Amino acid sequence: MSVPDYMQCAEDHQTVLVVVQPVGIVPEDQFFKIYKRIASVSQVSIRDSQRLLYIRYRHHYLPENNEWGDFQTHRKVVGLIAITTCNSAKEWPQTAERFHGQKEVYSSTLYDSRLLVFGLQGEIAEQQRTDVAFYPSFEDCSDVEKRVEDFVESIFIVLESKRLDRATDKSGDKIPLLCVPFEKKDFVGLDTDSRHYKKRCQGRMRKHVGDLCLQAGMLQDALVHYHMAVELLRGVNDFLWLGAALEGLCSASVIFHYPGGTAGKTIGRKPSISQAADAGKRHRPGDHGALTANGISADTSTEIGRAKNCLSPEDIIEKYKEAISYYGKYKNAGVIELEACVKAVRVLAIQKRAREASEFLQNAVYINLGQLSEEEKIQRYSILSELYELIGFHRKSAFFKRVAAMQCVAPTIPEPGWRACYKLLLETLPGYSLSLDPKDFSKGTHRGWAAVQMRLLHELVYASRRMGNPGLSVRHLSFLLQTMLDFLSDQEKKEVTQSLENYTSKCPGGMEVITLPDGLKLPPVPFTKLPIVRSVKLLNLPVSLRPHKVKGLLGQNISTASPFIYSPIIMHNRGDERCKKIDFQWVQGDVCEVQLMVYNPMPYELRVENMGLLTSGVEFESLPAALSLPAESGLYPVTLVGVPRTAGNITVNGYHTSVFGVTSDCLLESLPNVKTSGCLVEVIPSLPRLQLSTSLPRSAHTPQSKEELSSSVSVQLFNGETQQLTITLENIGSEDIESLELTSKIVNTKEKVFGEFLSWDLEDAVSHLPLKPGQAVTLTVCIKVKLDFSGQENLLQDLNDDGISVTGLPISSPLRQVLKPRPETKSVGGESGKAEYSHTKVKKSKHYIFPLPFTESGVVFCVISCSMNIVLRRLFFTLYSIMEACCHEGLLSLLSCSLQTLSPAAVHQV
């Protein structure tokens, strides 16, 4: 026996094996359709009995395995169901001959057989035969399951008769020696009359009867026979059959402890009546040894007897270990040893003893089964992977599945199975903590071994390329670059990006979801790390384009304040920051800007093509930009622009890029480290744009307020002077200007200036409204200076001369000017902290202009040229006070005097 059955489990020891095979030409789909219906009859309740018969079906079974039927009876083919098609009576003889030939293959072990014929009608089909059933077609065969149940009952009758025949102790009869195929040559010439030989025969027969009892539903009897066989075989050191007896004892105990089965199938076994009796239900003491009407006795075991002979869960594993150690002594029993390991692992999985289960699997790995084909190796590694998964060893499971994948494309295979390899590689991903969804890697914590994950992703890329699917290669390579960027060396980054550019030259990468043939969907991979964005800021429009709310009538302010409600409960969510509405507005049709702070993590220059904004809410035209970021650059500002085409609320959801031939849509919600003050802004309808120009020269000083325009003009006038200002208004936008309002305000400086300067007439300008785009209108503003200085207090300029500060008091109050000395700290004779003032220092000639009170003819100035010491200055201010009094009485209109040559005596005379 060279091919193991990796699906074997302990409860299979109580099943009978039935082979279902096609005879002649049968459509494959039709065959498996009937096969599934036959296999649905997995257990049959025997009539007039409390026992169940379990059936195991196979559509392919090697005849050489059938030769081990005496060693373990569940390996023996006891039933054959042949499926064939026959369209005419002429084909029937040939069909019948083929059926008989098929029976000859398993004739040494066969209990019964059936032939299901489809398509034959007529006289032959009307004949009543036990072993043949005729059906007009594959669709018209409603009683297939019923015929299978009858067939199973006939098998049970034969099985029960053999059990009774073998179990009867016939004194004086010579017990035959049961052998496995490789033992027959070893017993040639042995003394058959020796006590050792007879014990060997008795022990093997006891073990064989135990198998028959287990198949026939006699669990207690099976346990008794297995115990007796173990004692007999241990005494003669018949290790191979001793291992089989121990394994049978383990199987019977597993069936008792785990009636639901250990195979992990979704459909559990139905507990038999005898198993219900074990729990103290439907058990009548008077039934011991009773025979039913057909002469078949029920399983009369009791709870006490079974508990005595049944192994405990811990003992089951110990006996499995002992049995496997005996199997290991025989080279030709490798398949039996491997299957025993698999059965023990399934039991340990039920018992949740993963560590011990891994020891059995480790032993199974090193069992030599001789020359295995590549397909058998793939199957072996795949089953080992499933068993490791069953006990929770996910990484070990992934390792063996990856080995199976590599075996699919071994150099010895003439036609490598790249599709099978790719499918198996995908199944290894969970074991290596790897997901193909990039969202699982955006949380910041990396799970698993990055080096192994990168190797696996490279293998997926290569396998998908050999499959002839370049789009799949691009997707896996993009995923590798995005998720493993932090673990790639500089050289690896260059190699991966070069490979990606080569692949995308043939098949560009996009954001579509790729669906594999088996239904698995690969999500898109946005390049959020090429480049990395750290902040997103929506920019306000330029000052000249910012919209301002209309406050209604001029001079009136509409209060927009809302009532303040205090609450101690703060409902705040950081996730709402991006949805927070910004306090400024954008305008439909105007270019809007969003500033990103980005940097390049690559060791070389990164070229980003076609970078733009992703928005929602209104129709938005994004104007793409191209970037070239230097290698490993720091934060670099990038401004993305676009034009909203409709009004409403617009949300900036993210940005799109094109890097290395891969188009990416990067959403801000998937970037947890991005700082933003809000991405929701209101877009108001299009507004008119008005350009203003005047006839006056531009001012050298611009207002510092952000709310005012940066352009201004200046004019210098004397009091009482009038000048005309021409203002030209041109519509440079796309909307009509329908209304025009003009207001003025006085900006207060240090001094308080009272009076109105500007006057205008809008009738002519308003008559030209509405102003179409491209049209202009002019209006004239009259500037007339008429100031009132009666309340002025600080009009005298500060004479910032050394030690003297002249402060002018209200001119309406004469003779009250005060000289205020300016202190200066000087060091004299080494002493500090003393203030001295200079009274003798003569300054150069200066001109001082002092405004005098108004007259009807305008402003009166007193112009004085002087070069004097402090004494003359005191005299000058006394003179000035006199002149002021004269002006008030209207006696003096202009006084001009020169004191350059005035001596102190002359001053005294004056």
PDB file of N, CA, C and O in Angstrom, residues 48-51 156 160 163 216-219 221 273-274 287-292 294-301:
ATOM      1  N   ASP A  48     -35.375  -4.234  12.298  1.00  0.00           N
ATOM      2  CA  ASP A  48     -35.469  -5.218  13.377  1.00  0.00           C
ATOM      3  C   ASP A  48     -34.190  -5.276  14.205  1.00  0.00           C
ATOM      4  O   ASP A  48     -33.802  -6.321  14.713  1.00  0.00           O
ATOM      5  N   SER A  49     -33.509  -4.160  14.288  1.00  0.00           N
ATOM      6  CA  SER A  49     -32.275  -4.125  15.069  1.00  0.00           C
ATOM      7  C   SER A  49     -32.087  -2.715  15.603  1.00  0.00           C
ATOM      8  O   SER A  49     -32.648  -1.745  15.080  1.00  0.00           O
ATOM      9  N   GLN A  50     -31.319  -2.590  16.639  1.00  0.00           N
ATOM     10  CA  GLN A  50     -31.027  -1.285  17.216  1.00  0.00           C
ATOM     11  C   GLN A  50     -29.677  -0.754  16.741  1.00  0.00           C
ATOM     12  O   GLN A  50     -29.122   0.148  17.349  1.00  0.00           O
ATOM     13  N   ARG A  51     -29.152  -1.275  15.671  1.00  0.00           N
ATOM     14  CA  ARG A  51     -27.824  -0.899  15.216  1.00  0.00           C
ATOM     15  C   ARG A  51     -27.863  -0.090  13.932  1.00  0.00           C
ATOM     16  O   ARG A  51     -28.811  -0.185  13.145  1.00  0.00           O
ATOM     17  N   PHE A 156     -24.898  -5.688   5.196  1.00  0.00           N
ATOM     18  CA  PHE A 156     -24.895  -5.910   6.636  1.00  0.00           C
ATOM     19  C   PHE A 156     -25.172  -7.375   6.986  1.00  0.00           C
ATOM     20  O   PHE A 156     -24.566  -7.919   7.917  1.00  0.00           O
ATOM     21  N   GLU A 160     -22.663  -9.491   9.175  1.00  0.00           N
ATOM     22  CA  GLU A 160     -23.057 -10.092  10.446  1.00  0.00           C
ATOM     23  C   GLU A 160     -22.793 -11.590  10.460  1.00  0.00           C
ATOM     24  O   GLU A 160     -22.354 -12.160  11.466  1.00  0.00           O
ATOM     25  N   ARG A 163     -19.134 -12.120  10.970  1.00  0.00           N
ATOM     26  CA  ARG A 163     -18.756 -11.837  12.354  1.00  0.00           C
ATOM     27  C   ARG A 163     -19.098 -13.015  13.265  1.00  0.00           C
ATOM     28  O   ARG A 163     -18.283 -13.423  14.093  1.00  0.00           O
ATOM     29  N   ALA A 216     -20.058  -3.841  12.612  1.00  0.00           N
ATOM     30  CA  ALA A 216     -21.439  -4.302  12.748  1.00  0.00           C
ATOM     31  C   ALA A 216     -22.190  -3.567  13.849  1.00  0.00           C
ATOM     32  O   ALA A 216     -23.368  -3.865  14.099  1.00  0.00           O
ATOM     33  N   GLY A 217     -21.555  -2.588  14.512  1.00  0.00           N
ATOM     34  CA  GLY A 217     -22.243  -1.825  15.541  1.00  0.00           C
ATOM     35  C   GLY A 217     -22.178  -2.439  16.918  1.00  0.00           C
ATOM     36  O   GLY A 217     -22.883  -1.978  17.824  1.00  0.00           O
ATOM     37  N   MET A 218     -21.365  -3.457  17.135  1.00  0.00           N
ATOM     38  CA  MET A 218     -21.217  -4.114  18.434  1.00  0.00           C
ATOM     39  C   MET A 218     -19.996  -3.512  19.136  1.00  0.00           C
ATOM     40  O   MET A 218     -18.913  -4.107  19.198  1.00  0.00           O
ATOM     41  N   LEU A 219     -20.157  -2.331  19.698  1.00  0.00           N
ATOM     42  CA  LEU A 219     -19.028  -1.599  20.246  1.00  0.00           C
ATOM     43  C   LEU A 219     -18.430  -2.290  21.468  1.00  0.00           C
ATOM     44  O   LEU A 219     -17.204  -2.397  21.595  1.00  0.00           O
ATOM     45  N   ASP A 221     -18.555  -5.514  22.288  1.00  0.00           N
ATOM     46  CA  ASP A 221     -17.859  -6.731  21.876  1.00  0.00           C
ATOM     47  C   ASP A 221     -16.521  -6.409  21.227  1.00  0.00           C
ATOM     48  O   ASP A 221     -15.527  -7.123  21.414  1.00  0.00           O
ATOM     49  N   ILE A 273     -28.579   3.865  18.495  1.00  0.00           N
ATOM     50  CA  ILE A 273     -29.401   3.448  19.635  1.00  0.00           C
ATOM     51  C   ILE A 273     -28.521   2.890  20.745  1.00  0.00           C
ATOM     52  O   ILE A 273     -28.753   3.108  21.921  1.00  0.00           O
ATOM     53  N   SER A 274     -27.471   2.178  20.337  1.00  0.00           N
ATOM     54  CA  SER A 274     -26.578   1.610  21.348  1.00  0.00           C
ATOM     55  C   SER A 274     -25.860   2.716  22.099  1.00  0.00           C
ATOM     56  O   SER A 274     -25.619   2.613  23.288  1.00  0.00           O
ATOM     57  N   ASP A 287     -33.003  -7.218  27.785  1.00  0.00           N
ATOM     58  CA  ASP A 287     -32.655  -7.432  26.385  1.00  0.00           C
ATOM     59  C   ASP A 287     -31.315  -8.135  26.212  1.00  0.00           C
ATOM     60  O   ASP A 287     -30.889  -8.384  25.089  1.00  0.00           O
ATOM     61  N   HIS A 288     -30.608  -8.455  27.296  1.00  0.00           N
ATOM     62  CA  HIS A 288     -29.280  -9.041  27.161  1.00  0.00           C
ATOM     63  C   HIS A 288     -29.366 -10.387  26.449  1.00  0.00           C
ATOM     64  O   HIS A 288     -30.081 -11.290  26.847  1.00  0.00           O
ATOM     65  N   GLY A 289     -28.600 -10.477  25.367  1.00  0.00           N
ATOM     66  CA  GLY A 289     -28.521 -11.742  24.653  1.00  0.00           C
ATOM     67  C   GLY A 289     -29.753 -12.076  23.849  1.00  0.00           C
ATOM     68  O   GLY A 289     -29.837 -13.163  23.303  1.00  0.00           O
ATOM     69  N   ALA A 290     -30.730 -11.159  23.782  1.00  0.00           N
ATOM     70  CA  ALA A 290     -31.958 -11.466  23.046  1.00  0.00           C
ATOM     71  C   ALA A 290     -31.697 -11.424  21.561  1.00  0.00           C
ATOM     72  O   ALA A 290     -30.903 -10.633  21.059  1.00  0.00           O
ATOM     73  N   LEU A 291     -32.375 -12.280  20.798  1.00  0.00           N
ATOM     74  CA  LEU A 291     -32.275 -12.303  19.347  1.00  0.00           C
ATOM     75  C   LEU A 291     -33.534 -11.691  18.754  1.00  0.00           C
ATOM     76  O   LEU A 291     -34.631 -11.862  19.267  1.00  0.00           O
ATOM     77  N   THR A 292     -33.373 -10.996  17.628  1.00  0.00           N
ATOM     78  CA  THR A 292     -34.521 -10.415  16.939  1.00  0.00           C
ATOM     79  C   THR A 292     -35.110 -11.447  15.997  1.00  0.00           C
ATOM     80  O   THR A 292     -34.644 -12.583  15.910  1.00  0.00           O
ATOM     81  N   ASN A 294     -35.035 -11.738  12.831  1.00  0.00           N
ATOM     82  CA  ASN A 294     -34.176 -12.217  11.736  1.00  0.00           C
ATOM     83  C   ASN A 294     -32.897 -12.851  12.246  1.00  0.00           C
ATOM     84  O   ASN A 294     -31.979 -13.114  11.465  1.00  0.00           O
ATOM     85  N   GLY A 295     -32.816 -13.074  13.537  1.00  0.00           N
ATOM     86  CA  GLY A 295     -31.662 -13.765  14.072  1.00  0.00           C
ATOM     87  C   GLY A 295     -30.461 -12.892  14.318  1.00  0.00           C
ATOM     88  O   GLY A 295     -29.381 -13.380  14.621  1.00  0.00           O
ATOM     89  N   ILE A 296     -30.611 -11.578  14.192  1.00  0.00           N
ATOM     90  CA  ILE A 296     -29.495 -10.663  14.393  1.00  0.00           C
ATOM     91  C   ILE A 296     -29.629 -10.067  15.776  1.00  0.00           C
ATOM     92  O   ILE A 296     -30.619  -9.437  16.108  1.00  0.00           O
ATOM     93  N   SER A 297     -28.647 -10.281  16.593  1.00  0.00           N
ATOM     94  CA  SER A 297     -28.709  -9.774  17.959  1.00  0.00           C
ATOM     95  C   SER A 297     -28.296  -8.312  18.004  1.00  0.00           C
ATOM     96  O   SER A 297     -27.487  -7.848  17.195  1.00  0.00           O
ATOM     97  N   ALA A 298     -28.874  -7.588  18.953  1.00  0.00           N
ATOM     98  CA  ALA A 298     -28.520  -6.182  19.125  1.00  0.00           C
ATOM     99  C   ALA A 298     -27.272  -6.061  19.980  1.00  0.00           C
ATOM    100  O   ALA A 298     -26.813  -7.032  20.586  1.00  0.00           O
ATOM    101  N   ASP A 299     -26.706  -4.861  20.037  1.00  0.00           N
ATOM    102  CA  ASP A 299     -25.551  -4.617  20.890  1.00  0.00           C
ATOM    103  C   ASP A 299     -26.049  -4.569  22.328  1.00  0.00           C
ATOM    104  O   ASP A 299     -26.739  -3.636  22.736  1.00  0.00           O
ATOM    105  N   THR A 300     -25.705  -5.601  23.097  1.00  0.00           N
ATOM    106  CA  THR A 300     -26.237  -5.732  24.451  1.00  0.00           C
ATOM    107  C   THR A 300     -25.267  -5.240  25.501  1.00  0.00           C
ATOM    108  O   THR A 300     -25.306  -5.653  26.650  1.00  0.00           O
ATOM    109  N   SER A 301     -24.353  -4.375  25.114  1.00  0.00           N
ATOM    110  CA  SER A 301     -23.366  -3.877  26.061  1.00  0.00           C
ATOM    111  C   SER A 301     -24.033  -2.988  27.098  1.00  0.00           C
ATOM    112  O   SER A 301     -25.053  -2.366  26.845  1.00  0.00           O
TER     113      SER A 301
END
